[in-house]
Tab-separated table of C-alpha atoms and ligand atoms in Angstrom:
chain	number	residue	atom	x	y	z
A	1	MET	CA	107.039	55.012	110.079
A	2	ALA	CA	105.623	58.530	110.661
A	3	ALA	CA	103.626	58.866	113.819
A	4	GLU	CA	99.880	59.138	113.260
A	5	LEU	CA	98.526	62.608	113.598
A	6	SER	CA	96.329	63.324	116.634
A	7	PHE	CA	92.747	64.292	115.818
A	8	ASN	CA	93.535	67.670	117.335
A	9	GLN	CA	96.342	68.133	114.761
A	10	GLU	CA	94.215	66.854	111.873
A	11	ILE	CA	91.571	69.464	112.633
A	12	ALA	CA	94.171	72.183	113.075
A	13	ASN	CA	95.477	71.268	109.589
A	14	MET	CA	92.022	71.956	108.173
A	15	MET	CA	92.171	75.638	109.227
A	16	TYR	CA	94.477	77.208	106.812
A	17	ALA	CA	93.474	80.888	106.882
A	18	THR	CA	93.442	81.138	110.671
A	19	HIS	CA	96.684	79.224	110.853
A	20	GLY	CA	95.739	76.311	112.897
A	21	ASN	CA	93.589	78.077	115.439
A	22	PRO	CA	95.104	76.700	118.673
A	23	ILE	CA	92.181	74.918	120.332
A	24	SER	CA	94.640	73.482	122.801
A	25	HIS	CA	94.482	76.864	124.646
A	26	CYS	CA	90.810	76.203	125.497
A	27	LEU	CA	90.122	76.818	129.170
A	28	GLN	CA	86.886	74.755	129.152
A	29	CYS	CA	85.118	77.771	130.648
A	30	GLY	CA	81.855	77.126	128.759
A	31	THR	CA	81.363	80.681	127.533
A	32	CYS	CA	80.889	79.432	123.987
A	33	SER	CA	78.214	76.928	124.984
A	34	GLY	CA	76.416	79.562	127.072
A	35	THR	CA	76.423	81.897	124.150
A	36	CYS	CA	75.516	79.487	121.397
A	37	PRO	CA	71.855	79.949	120.148
A	38	ALA	CA	71.882	76.389	118.721
A	39	ALA	CA	73.407	74.589	121.699
A	40	ASP	CA	70.072	73.012	122.710
A	41	PHE	CA	69.918	71.291	119.439
A	42	MET	CA	73.458	69.851	119.547
A	43	ASP	CA	74.405	66.350	120.772
A	44	TYR	CA	77.395	67.895	122.469
A	45	THR	CA	77.895	71.626	123.325
A	46	PRO	CA	80.811	73.558	121.649
A	47	ARG	CA	82.833	73.343	124.883
A	48	ALA	CA	82.332	69.589	125.126
A	49	ILE	CA	83.237	69.054	121.469
A	50	ILE	CA	86.573	70.838	121.910
A	51	GLY	CA	87.299	68.750	124.976
A	52	MET	CA	86.479	65.613	122.932
A	53	ILE	CA	88.768	66.661	120.122
A	54	ARG	CA	91.632	67.197	122.484
A	55	GLU	CA	91.015	63.773	124.022
A	56	ASN	CA	91.043	62.166	120.543
A	57	PHE	CA	87.430	61.035	120.677
A	58	LYS	CA	87.241	60.955	116.893
A	59	ASP	CA	84.438	58.451	116.411
A	60	GLU	CA	82.199	60.256	118.916
A	61	VAL	CA	82.821	63.587	117.351
A	62	LEU	CA	82.190	62.379	113.845
A	63	ALA	CA	78.958	60.693	114.953
A	64	SER	CA	77.624	63.919	116.463
A	65	ASN	CA	75.379	66.573	114.899
A	66	THR	CA	77.143	69.444	116.741
A	67	TYR	CA	78.989	71.223	113.918
A	68	TRP	CA	76.197	70.614	111.398
A	69	SER	CA	73.922	72.478	113.849
A	70	CYS	CA	76.256	75.447	113.883
A	71	ALA	CA	74.829	78.518	112.118
A	72	SER	CA	78.291	80.192	111.752
A	73	CYS	CA	77.126	83.233	113.763
A	74	TYR	CA	80.518	83.876	115.422
A	75	HIS	CA	78.934	84.789	118.746
A	76	CYS	CA	81.121	82.195	120.524
A	77	THR	CA	84.218	83.430	118.660
A	78	VAL	CA	83.945	87.043	119.813
A	79	ARG	CA	83.466	86.033	123.362
A	80	CYS	CA	86.037	83.289	123.891
A	81	PRO	CA	88.604	84.419	126.512
A	82	ALA	CA	91.268	82.283	124.951
A	83	GLY	CA	90.853	83.840	121.503
A	84	ILE	CA	89.736	80.635	119.807
A	85	ASP	CA	87.731	81.022	116.619
A	86	ILE	CA	85.168	78.312	117.520
A	87	ALA	CA	82.988	79.064	114.471
A	88	ASP	CA	85.956	78.473	112.138
A	89	MET	CA	86.660	75.229	113.952
A	90	MET	CA	83.039	74.126	113.301
A	91	TYR	CA	83.651	74.767	109.612
A	92	ALA	CA	86.865	72.695	109.841
A	93	LEU	CA	84.883	69.827	111.385
A	94	LYS	CA	82.307	70.070	108.569
A	95	ARG	CA	85.172	69.877	106.001
A	96	TYR	CA	86.781	66.956	107.835
A	97	SER	CA	83.511	64.995	107.916
A	98	MET	CA	82.798	65.797	104.226
A	99	TRP	CA	86.369	64.705	103.300
A	100	LYS	CA	86.053	61.460	105.227
A	101	SER	CA	82.389	61.011	104.188
A	102	ARG	CA	81.364	60.263	107.727
A	103	PHE	CA	78.252	61.869	109.055
A	104	LYS	CA	75.583	61.209	111.549
A	105	GLU	CA	72.565	59.554	109.882
A	106	GLY	CA	69.707	61.799	108.679
A	107	LEU	CA	71.569	65.147	108.527
A	108	ILE	CA	70.636	67.564	105.773
A	109	GLY	CA	73.667	69.806	106.087
A	110	PRO	CA	76.173	67.747	104.070
A	111	ASP	CA	73.722	67.297	101.162
A	112	PHE	CA	72.848	70.910	101.254
A	113	SER	CA	76.455	72.061	101.081
A	114	GLU	CA	77.185	69.688	98.205
A	115	ALA	CA	74.067	70.736	96.331
A	116	PHE	CA	74.980	74.431	96.806
A	117	VAL	CA	78.499	73.947	95.549
A	118	LYS	CA	77.305	71.953	92.517
A	119	MET	CA	74.839	74.624	91.605
A	120	ILE	CA	77.505	77.352	91.764
A	121	VAL	CA	80.043	75.374	89.757
A	122	ASN	CA	77.405	74.778	87.131
A	123	SER	CA	76.148	78.323	86.799
A	124	GLY	CA	78.384	80.689	88.820
A	125	LYS	CA	75.315	81.862	90.628
A	126	SER	CA	72.938	80.398	93.227
A	127	PHE	CA	69.340	79.744	92.467
A	128	GLU	CA	66.949	78.761	95.160
A	129	PRO	CA	64.287	76.629	93.288
A	130	ILE	CA	66.878	74.319	91.663
A	131	LEU	CA	68.478	73.902	95.021
A	132	ALA	CA	65.202	73.144	96.665
A	133	THR	CA	64.652	70.117	94.469
A	134	THR	CA	68.103	68.722	95.259
A	135	TYR	CA	67.632	68.807	98.977
A	136	LEU	CA	63.922	68.105	99.280
A	137	PRO	CA	64.222	64.265	99.285
A	138	ARG	CA	65.852	64.416	102.716
A	139	PHE	CA	62.898	66.243	104.282
A	140	SER	CA	59.989	64.511	105.974
A	141	ALA	CA	56.710	64.599	103.998
A	142	ALA	CA	55.295	67.340	106.155
A	143	ASP	CA	58.397	69.490	105.744
A	144	MET	CA	58.345	68.901	102.012
A	145	VAL	CA	54.861	70.206	101.672
A	146	GLN	CA	55.751	73.269	103.756
A	147	GLU	CA	58.861	73.948	101.757
A	148	ALA	CA	57.074	73.521	98.438
A	149	LEU	CA	54.323	75.884	99.537
A	150	THR	CA	56.878	78.523	100.607
A	151	ALA	CA	58.856	78.177	97.312
A	152	THR	CA	55.704	78.279	95.127
A	153	GLY	CA	54.394	81.281	97.117
A	154	LEU	CA	57.599	83.091	96.520
A	155	VAL	CA	57.684	82.342	92.799
A	156	LEU	CA	54.074	83.499	92.466
A	157	LYS	CA	54.818	86.727	94.336
A	158	GLY	CA	57.599	87.387	91.780
A	159	LYS	CA	60.361	87.113	94.315
A	160	ILE	CA	62.162	84.214	92.706
A	161	PRO	CA	62.805	84.175	88.943
A	162	LEU	CA	61.705	81.014	87.111
A	163	LEU	CA	64.969	80.514	85.300
A	164	PRO	CA	68.429	80.503	86.758
A	165	LYS	CA	70.908	83.092	85.753
A	166	ARG	CA	74.388	82.218	84.580
A	167	ILE	CA	77.582	84.218	84.639
A	168	LYS	CA	78.989	85.086	81.239
A	169	ARG	CA	82.448	83.647	81.459
A	170	LEU	CA	81.247	80.317	82.892
A	171	LYS	CA	83.825	78.165	81.054
A	172	LYS	CA	86.743	80.212	82.368
A	173	PHE	CA	85.098	80.224	85.813
A	174	GLN	CA	84.886	76.444	85.799
A	175	ARG	CA	88.525	76.083	84.749
A	176	MET	CA	89.408	78.387	87.650
A	177	VAL	CA	87.493	76.124	90.018
A	178	LYS	CA	89.324	73.060	88.577
A	179	ARG	CA	92.653	74.549	89.515
A	180	ILE	CA	91.479	74.384	93.114
A	181	ILE	CA	89.519	71.180	93.337
A	182	PRO	CA	89.285	68.238	90.907
A	183	LEU	CA	85.535	68.227	90.060
A	184	GLY	CA	85.088	64.448	89.767
A	185	GLU	CA	82.734	63.937	92.640
A	186	LEU	CA	80.949	67.316	92.402
A	187	SER	CA	79.647	67.683	88.848
B	1	MET	CA	79.302	111.703	93.260
B	2	LYS	CA	81.623	109.228	95.023
B	3	GLN	CA	81.873	105.897	93.171
B	4	TYR	CA	81.958	102.481	94.654
B	5	ALA	CA	82.435	98.986	93.190
B	6	TYR	CA	79.098	97.462	94.074
B	7	TYR	CA	78.578	93.679	94.561
B	8	PRO	CA	74.832	92.985	94.989
B	9	GLY	CA	75.047	89.221	95.568
B	10	CYS	CA	72.562	86.663	94.229
B	11	SER	CA	69.838	87.276	96.851
B	12	LEU	CA	69.365	90.740	95.627
B	13	GLU	CA	68.511	89.435	92.149
B	14	SER	CA	65.829	87.071	93.493
B	15	LEU	CA	64.398	86.928	97.016
B	16	ALA	CA	65.721	90.325	97.995
B	17	LYS	CA	64.720	92.399	95.029
B	18	PRO	CA	63.117	95.040	97.288
B	19	TYR	CA	66.509	95.439	98.937
B	20	GLN	CA	68.141	96.013	95.506
B	21	LEU	CA	65.518	98.530	94.446
B	22	SER	CA	65.606	100.530	97.712
B	23	ALA	CA	69.427	100.358	98.013
B	24	LYS	CA	69.762	101.928	94.525
B	25	GLU	CA	67.087	104.640	95.036
B	26	VAL	CA	68.426	105.721	98.426
B	27	SER	CA	72.040	105.714	97.315
B	28	LEU	CA	71.171	107.905	94.354
B	29	ALA	CA	69.219	110.304	96.534
B	30	LEU	CA	72.189	110.590	98.882
B	31	GLY	CA	74.804	111.051	96.151
B	32	LEU	CA	76.413	107.613	96.224
B	33	ASP	CA	77.255	106.126	92.863
B	34	LEU	CA	77.079	102.251	93.115
B	35	LYS	CA	78.755	100.785	90.088
B	36	GLU	CA	77.784	97.100	89.767
B	37	ILE	CA	80.832	95.043	88.944
B	38	GLU	CA	80.672	92.992	85.707
B	39	ASP	CA	80.059	89.218	85.593
B	40	TRP	CA	80.314	88.609	89.294
B	41	ASN	CA	79.684	85.151	90.755
B	42	CYS	CA	77.943	83.985	93.902
B	43	CYS	CA	80.270	84.361	96.881
B	44	GLY	CA	78.909	81.207	98.517
B	45	ALA	CA	77.672	82.569	101.848
B	46	THR	CA	78.240	79.868	104.413
B	47	ALA	CA	77.866	76.961	101.972
B	48	TYR	CA	81.387	76.568	100.489
B	49	PHE	CA	83.351	76.615	103.741
B	50	PRO	CA	82.117	73.236	104.788
B	51	VAL	CA	83.468	71.795	101.532
B	52	ASP	CA	86.750	73.374	100.684
B	53	GLU	CA	88.394	76.336	102.335
B	54	LEU	CA	90.589	77.373	99.431
B	55	LEU	CA	87.730	77.180	96.959
B	56	ALA	CA	85.578	79.318	99.254
B	57	TYR	CA	88.268	82.031	99.282
B	58	THR	CA	88.845	81.722	95.501
B	59	LEU	CA	85.238	82.357	94.614
B	60	VAL	CA	85.188	85.459	96.759
B	61	ALA	CA	88.570	86.552	95.400
B	62	ARG	CA	87.289	86.447	91.826
B	63	ASN	CA	84.790	89.176	92.702
B	64	LEU	CA	87.450	91.219	94.464
B	65	ALA	CA	89.735	90.847	91.466
B	66	ILE	CA	87.050	92.093	89.077
B	67	ALA	CA	86.406	95.046	91.343
B	68	GLU	CA	90.175	95.835	91.626
B	69	LYS	CA	90.288	95.903	87.757
B	70	THR	CA	87.901	98.857	87.649
B	71	GLY	CA	90.330	101.075	89.459
B	72	LEU	CA	87.761	101.900	92.169
B	73	THR	CA	89.121	101.511	95.648
B	74	GLU	CA	86.069	100.624	97.672
B	75	PHE	CA	83.973	97.439	97.503
B	76	VAL	CA	80.459	97.688	98.823
B	77	ALA	CA	78.076	94.795	99.628
B	78	PRO	CA	74.488	95.086	100.875
B	79	CYS	CA	74.341	91.474	102.086
B	80	SER	CA	75.901	90.851	105.462
B	81	ALA	CA	77.089	87.375	104.516
B	82	CYS	CA	78.730	88.610	101.254
B	83	PHE	CA	80.298	91.514	103.224
B	84	LYS	CA	81.830	89.267	105.840
B	85	ASN	CA	83.234	86.922	103.198
B	86	ALA	CA	84.631	89.739	101.114
B	87	TYR	CA	86.094	91.552	104.095
B	88	TYR	CA	87.953	88.535	105.487
B	89	THR	CA	89.044	87.123	102.144
B	90	ASN	CA	90.513	90.596	101.296
B	91	ASN	CA	92.352	90.707	104.653
B	92	TYR	CA	93.762	87.176	104.346
B	93	LEU	CA	94.940	87.867	100.786
B	94	LYS	CA	96.715	91.015	101.947
B	95	LYS	CA	98.359	89.343	104.863
B	96	ASP	CA	99.262	85.912	103.428
B	97	PRO	CA	101.266	85.920	100.216
B	98	ASP	CA	101.085	82.133	99.960
B	99	LEU	CA	97.327	82.171	99.992
B	100	ALA	CA	97.317	84.967	97.445
B	101	ASP	CA	99.663	82.966	95.147
B	102	HIS	CA	97.507	79.857	95.236
B	103	ILE	CA	94.397	81.875	94.475
B	104	ASN	CA	96.029	83.924	91.715
B	105	PHE	CA	97.142	80.718	90.039
B	106	ALA	CA	93.463	79.754	89.765
B	107	LEU	CA	92.379	83.275	88.741
B	108	GLU	CA	94.775	83.212	85.798
B	109	GLU	CA	92.216	81.002	84.039
B	110	ASP	CA	89.892	83.977	83.932
B	111	ASP	CA	92.674	86.494	83.197
B	112	LEU	CA	92.270	87.962	86.683
B	113	HIS	CA	94.647	88.908	89.400
B	114	VAL	CA	93.893	89.894	93.019
B	115	GLU	CA	95.985	92.026	95.353
B	116	GLY	CA	93.719	92.481	98.407
B	117	THR	CA	94.057	96.297	98.258
B	118	LEU	CA	90.363	97.197	98.338
B	119	LYS	CA	88.548	98.665	101.226
B	120	VAL	CA	85.562	96.319	101.851
B	121	ARG	CA	82.421	97.850	103.381
B	122	HIS	CA	78.795	97.087	104.087
B	123	LEU	CA	76.214	99.475	102.584
B	124	ILE	CA	75.043	100.645	105.983
B	125	GLU	CA	78.606	101.694	106.872
B	126	VAL	CA	78.860	103.726	103.664
B	127	MET	CA	75.581	105.503	104.521
B	128	LEU	CA	76.690	106.232	108.065
B	129	GLU	CA	80.315	107.218	107.469
B	130	ASP	CA	80.405	108.713	103.925
B	131	VAL	CA	77.023	110.460	104.001
B	132	GLY	CA	76.721	110.839	107.744
B	133	LEU	CA	73.779	111.209	110.152
B	134	GLU	CA	73.565	114.951	109.790
B	135	ALA	CA	73.366	114.933	105.984
B	136	ILE	CA	70.815	112.192	106.124
B	137	LYS	CA	68.725	114.084	108.643
B	138	ASN	CA	68.822	117.145	106.390
B	139	GLN	CA	67.409	115.235	103.522
B	140	VAL	CA	64.462	113.687	105.426
B	141	THR	CA	61.188	115.077	104.153
B	142	HIS	CA	58.823	112.502	105.610
B	143	PRO	CA	60.149	111.624	109.109
B	144	LEU	CA	58.821	108.240	110.242
B	145	ALA	CA	57.472	109.836	113.414
B	146	GLY	CA	56.024	107.441	115.948
B	147	LEU	CA	57.147	104.308	114.061
B	148	LYS	CA	58.578	101.858	116.563
B	149	ILE	CA	61.368	99.851	115.011
B	150	ALA	CA	63.329	96.925	116.359
B	151	PRO	CA	66.834	97.242	114.882
B	152	TYR	CA	68.056	93.748	113.991
B	153	TYR	CA	71.747	93.678	113.326
B	154	GLY	CA	72.131	89.911	112.913
B	155	CYS	CA	75.543	88.323	112.915
B	156	GLN	CA	77.823	88.710	109.908
B	157	LEU	CA	77.535	92.498	109.799
B	158	LEU	CA	79.234	92.645	113.225
B	159	ARG	CA	81.061	89.393	113.644
B	160	PRO	CA	83.832	88.298	113.719
B	161	ARG	CA	85.134	91.520	115.220
B	162	LYS	CA	87.236	93.534	112.839
B	163	ASP	CA	88.988	95.917	115.153
B	164	HIS	CA	88.091	97.086	118.618
B	165	GLU	CA	84.545	98.001	117.838
B	166	ASP	CA	81.612	97.184	120.208
B	167	VAL	CA	80.049	93.971	118.933
B	168	GLU	CA	77.977	93.336	122.011
B	169	ASN	CA	75.849	96.452	122.114
B	170	PRO	CA	76.437	98.498	119.011
B	171	GLN	CA	74.327	101.706	118.563
B	172	PHE	CA	74.776	102.721	114.914
B	173	PHE	CA	71.573	101.206	113.624
B	174	GLU	CA	69.593	102.968	116.357
B	175	GLU	CA	71.283	106.237	115.447
B	176	LEU	CA	70.346	105.790	111.760
B	177	LEU	CA	66.717	105.055	112.644
B	178	SER	CA	66.563	108.112	114.867
B	179	ALA	CA	68.009	110.237	112.049
B	180	ILE	CA	65.048	109.314	109.848
B	181	GLY	CA	62.606	110.249	112.620
B	182	ALA	CA	61.625	106.782	113.770
B	183	GLU	CA	61.744	105.426	117.291
B	184	PRO	CA	64.378	102.679	117.720
B	185	LEU	CA	63.430	100.240	120.422
B	186	LYS	CA	65.660	98.548	122.923
B	187	TYR	CA	66.063	95.104	121.452
B	188	GLU	CA	68.159	92.672	123.504
B	189	THR	CA	68.294	90.031	120.859
B	190	LYS	CA	69.471	92.438	118.195
B	191	THR	CA	72.734	90.597	117.562
B	192	ARG	CA	71.412	87.102	118.210
B	193	CYS	CA	71.569	84.844	115.142
B	194	CYS	CA	68.433	84.123	113.154
B	195	GLY	CA	69.577	80.603	112.235
B	196	ALA	CA	70.763	81.475	108.717
B	197	SER	CA	70.856	78.320	106.524
B	198	LEU	CA	69.780	76.156	109.459
B	199	ILE	CA	66.298	77.019	108.207
B	200	ILE	CA	66.989	74.369	105.564
B	201	THR	CA	69.406	72.083	107.339
B	202	ASN	CA	67.967	72.040	110.861
B	203	ARG	CA	64.482	73.451	110.648
B	204	LYS	CA	63.570	72.937	114.282
B	205	ALA	CA	66.554	74.867	115.561
B	206	ALA	CA	66.115	77.725	113.174
B	207	LEU	CA	62.380	78.125	113.795
B	208	GLU	CA	63.119	78.399	117.498
B	209	MET	CA	65.752	81.020	116.822
B	210	VAL	CA	63.429	83.023	114.622
B	211	ARG	CA	60.609	82.685	117.171
B	212	LEU	CA	62.736	84.273	119.887
B	213	LEU	CA	63.555	87.250	117.703
B	214	LEU	CA	59.950	87.782	116.627
B	215	LYS	CA	58.715	87.406	120.197
B	216	GLU	CA	60.981	90.073	121.690
B	217	ALA	CA	60.144	92.575	118.938
B	218	ILE	CA	56.416	92.001	119.291
B	219	ASP	CA	56.535	92.024	123.107
B	220	ARG	CA	58.191	95.374	123.006
B	221	GLY	CA	55.501	96.785	120.706
B	222	ALA	CA	57.504	97.064	117.506
B	223	ASP	CA	55.678	98.078	114.383
B	224	VAL	CA	58.508	96.851	112.158
B	225	ILE	CA	61.729	94.842	112.400
B	226	ALA	CA	64.447	96.455	110.357
B	227	THR	CA	67.281	94.368	108.797
B	228	THR	CA	70.592	94.834	106.976
B	229	CYS	CA	70.771	91.424	105.297
B	230	PRO	CA	68.708	89.473	102.826
B	231	MET	CA	69.053	86.221	104.724
B	232	CYS	CA	67.971	87.768	108.010
B	233	ASN	CA	65.056	89.404	106.243
B	234	VAL	CA	63.896	86.211	104.587
B	235	ASN	CA	64.182	84.156	107.764
B	236	LEU	CA	62.178	86.680	109.840
B	237	GLU	CA	59.655	87.471	107.146
B	238	VAL	CA	58.924	84.363	105.024
B	239	TYR	CA	59.124	81.872	107.907
B	240	GLN	CA	56.652	83.671	110.207
B	241	SER	CA	53.872	81.473	109.103
B	242	GLN	CA	55.891	78.350	109.836
B	243	VAL	CA	56.836	79.643	113.322
B	244	ASN	CA	53.085	80.233	113.920
B	245	ARG	CA	52.293	76.699	112.792
B	246	GLU	CA	55.026	75.133	114.837
B	247	PHE	CA	54.449	77.100	118.081
B	248	GLY	CA	50.722	78.026	117.815
B	249	THR	CA	51.521	81.714	117.795
B	250	ASP	CA	49.863	84.353	115.572
B	251	TYR	CA	52.828	86.635	114.862
B	252	SER	CA	52.456	89.003	111.987
B	253	ILE	CA	55.049	91.751	111.974
B	254	PRO	CA	56.477	93.484	108.929
B	255	VAL	CA	60.179	93.052	108.310
B	256	MET	CA	61.900	95.738	106.209
B	257	TYR	CA	65.338	96.585	104.909
B	258	PHE	CA	66.891	99.685	106.437
B	259	THR	CA	67.054	101.145	102.891
B	260	GLN	CA	63.295	100.786	102.491
B	261	LEU	CA	62.746	102.745	105.721
B	262	MET	CA	65.290	105.362	104.666
B	263	GLY	CA	63.602	105.650	101.288
B	264	MET	CA	60.189	106.259	102.893
B	265	ALA	CA	61.711	109.056	105.013
B	266	LEU	CA	63.372	110.574	101.965
B	267	GLY	CA	59.948	110.744	100.343
B	268	ILE	CA	60.588	108.086	97.664
B	269	ALA	CA	57.386	106.262	96.442
B	270	PRO	CA	56.888	102.903	98.233
B	271	ARG	CA	56.527	101.189	94.846
B	272	ARG	CA	60.038	102.234	93.891
B	273	LEU	CA	61.346	100.798	97.160
B	274	GLY	CA	59.767	97.396	96.544
B	275	ILE	CA	57.410	97.880	99.408
B	276	ALA	CA	54.214	96.706	97.689
B	277	LYS	CA	55.869	93.408	96.962
B	278	GLU	CA	56.384	92.448	100.636
B	279	SER	CA	55.022	89.094	101.713
B	280	VAL	CA	53.553	90.663	104.800
B	281	PRO	CA	51.117	93.264	103.604
B	282	LYS	CA	51.060	94.950	106.958
B	283	ALA	CA	54.435	96.525	106.168
B	284	ARG	CA	52.763	98.958	103.915
B	285	GLU	CA	50.100	99.977	106.381
B	286	ALA	CA	52.628	100.395	109.185
B	287	VAL	CA	54.662	102.927	107.303
B	288	THR	CA	51.981	104.688	105.190
B	289	ALA	CA	49.314	104.878	107.942
C	1	SF4	S1	84.825	79.990	125.254
C	1	SF4	FE1	86.813	79.499	124.520
C	1	SF4	S2	87.975	78.878	126.281
C	1	SF4	FE2	85.859	78.857	126.955
C	1	SF4	S3	85.225	76.701	126.568
C	1	SF4	FE3	84.723	77.846	124.709
C	1	SF4	S4	86.502	77.598	123.406
C	1	SF4	FE4	87.140	76.991	125.433
C	2	SF4	S1	79.119	80.040	115.578
C	2	SF4	FE1	78.138	78.099	115.796
C	2	SF4	S2	78.889	77.284	117.705
C	2	SF4	FE2	79.358	79.427	117.716
C	2	SF4	S3	77.696	80.358	118.769
C	2	SF4	FE3	77.175	80.433	116.588
C	2	SF4	S4	75.994	78.623	116.224
C	2	SF4	FE4	77.039	78.333	118.182
C	3	SF4	S1	76.232	84.377	99.380
C	3	SF4	FE1	74.103	84.524	99.299
C	3	SF4	S2	73.769	86.631	98.954
C	3	SF4	FE2	75.930	86.359	98.732
C	3	SF4	S3	76.082	86.018	96.556
C	3	SF4	FE3	75.808	84.077	97.275
C	3	SF4	S4	73.680	83.586	97.413
C	3	SF4	FE4	74.015	85.690	97.023
C	4	SF4	S1	71.341	86.800	111.391
C	4	SF4	FE1	71.374	85.015	110.298
C	4	SF4	S2	71.134	85.561	108.186
C	4	SF4	FE2	71.601	87.341	109.274
C	4	SF4	S3	73.724	87.641	109.114
C	4	SF4	FE3	73.386	86.338	110.892
C	4	SF4	S4	73.473	84.332	110.253
C	4	SF4	FE4	73.269	85.597	108.457
């Protein structure tokens, strides 16, 4: 029987383009956490999350909001003395949690990503108002009112068109997408 | 006129129309011919990577392939997120034949093929390197004298690092603003993230990030915050009222694209630069006063 992959290895396997991104080289220096503009809003700091992955704390990592609070700003990445692309690792964690369908309760991030991808697969372009309606239900009532006001204000000011655009070769585009991912759960 | 394969990105067709207008006007005035590529698709910003890595690269690669087909050698994006995606996808394609094979298999469905041979650039780089500060200065007819500007670089224009360039304290934006006669301010948070799509997915975090950026600009006496990216611009401009509501502040500072400021200095009418359409009406006063 094949040995079960460590969590560390599973995450490394989710980073194709950066070829595994060796988080095992992390020095636990905390530069990433000190740099991160979103750290105050994370359950665990970037440094802590890396430590937890290495220690195989899979359940705790998957129950955290850390990577869904990452803005992908790459500030940590350019400062890491061990050359780790932490922002890319945060993406890998998002992918892993989408793949396993395991998220912390109440997060908007997973819904938002899915809605965005659906929209693009359906039209080839992104269109804010349509997107807004797909993610609004997750907002609290007060947020919803704010968001609606902002969106309506923008439409009235002529900043957002009322109808979505579509690319011309949409059918071919969708067949292209199908060669990469089976669309079952997305469309 | 030097020609470029131009990829505007979705934002420039909706929220960031003023950026589109001003980018075109200024490019024309400076002798840059931006040829919009045909039938391009959304490159996905930061939204595809959480779902599928290969799909994310494929969507960007389709635009690169369409641009390669034109025979032009340079790909220009005005949106920092689009630029970063195109730059890295192009690099990975060039370096990794396996990745390129996978993606080309998918692109066959649209009769396209990508090599990764383009030079990918952000619009501000093209202005700085191909036109140059001296030539820009020579074309300025209405210097923005006395206008104090906080140069906001944001993230994806600079990061990840591409070579050995200075990503901690870059100066090129300040130099550009000086060239058009304005006064660039010291702005410590100039490369700090505005929160990007956290504005939707983690409102509290993003509003705090935006608040910090607004606060420093206002504390330093800025008349305007200048940006190079539609997302940065939207977060700093449109969400000011929500920052005020959340934190009890009364911030009201215009946020403008660098191309709008350049256009003003080149004597192009504000209306043609999309300036009258700004959400914050003060933008107009600040630059026309
Ligand atoms: S900055 Fe790099 S080495 Fe330091 S804790 Fe973060 S990931 Fe580890
Ligand atoms: S990329 Fe994510 S983890 Fe890194 S500094 Fe930015 S927000 Fe923090
Ligand atoms: S990533 Fe953003 S700006 Fe770029 S094409 Fe897509 S929606 Fe438009
Ligand atoms: S500052 Fe925000 S919106 Fe601008 S490039 Fe960075 S992440 Fe994107």
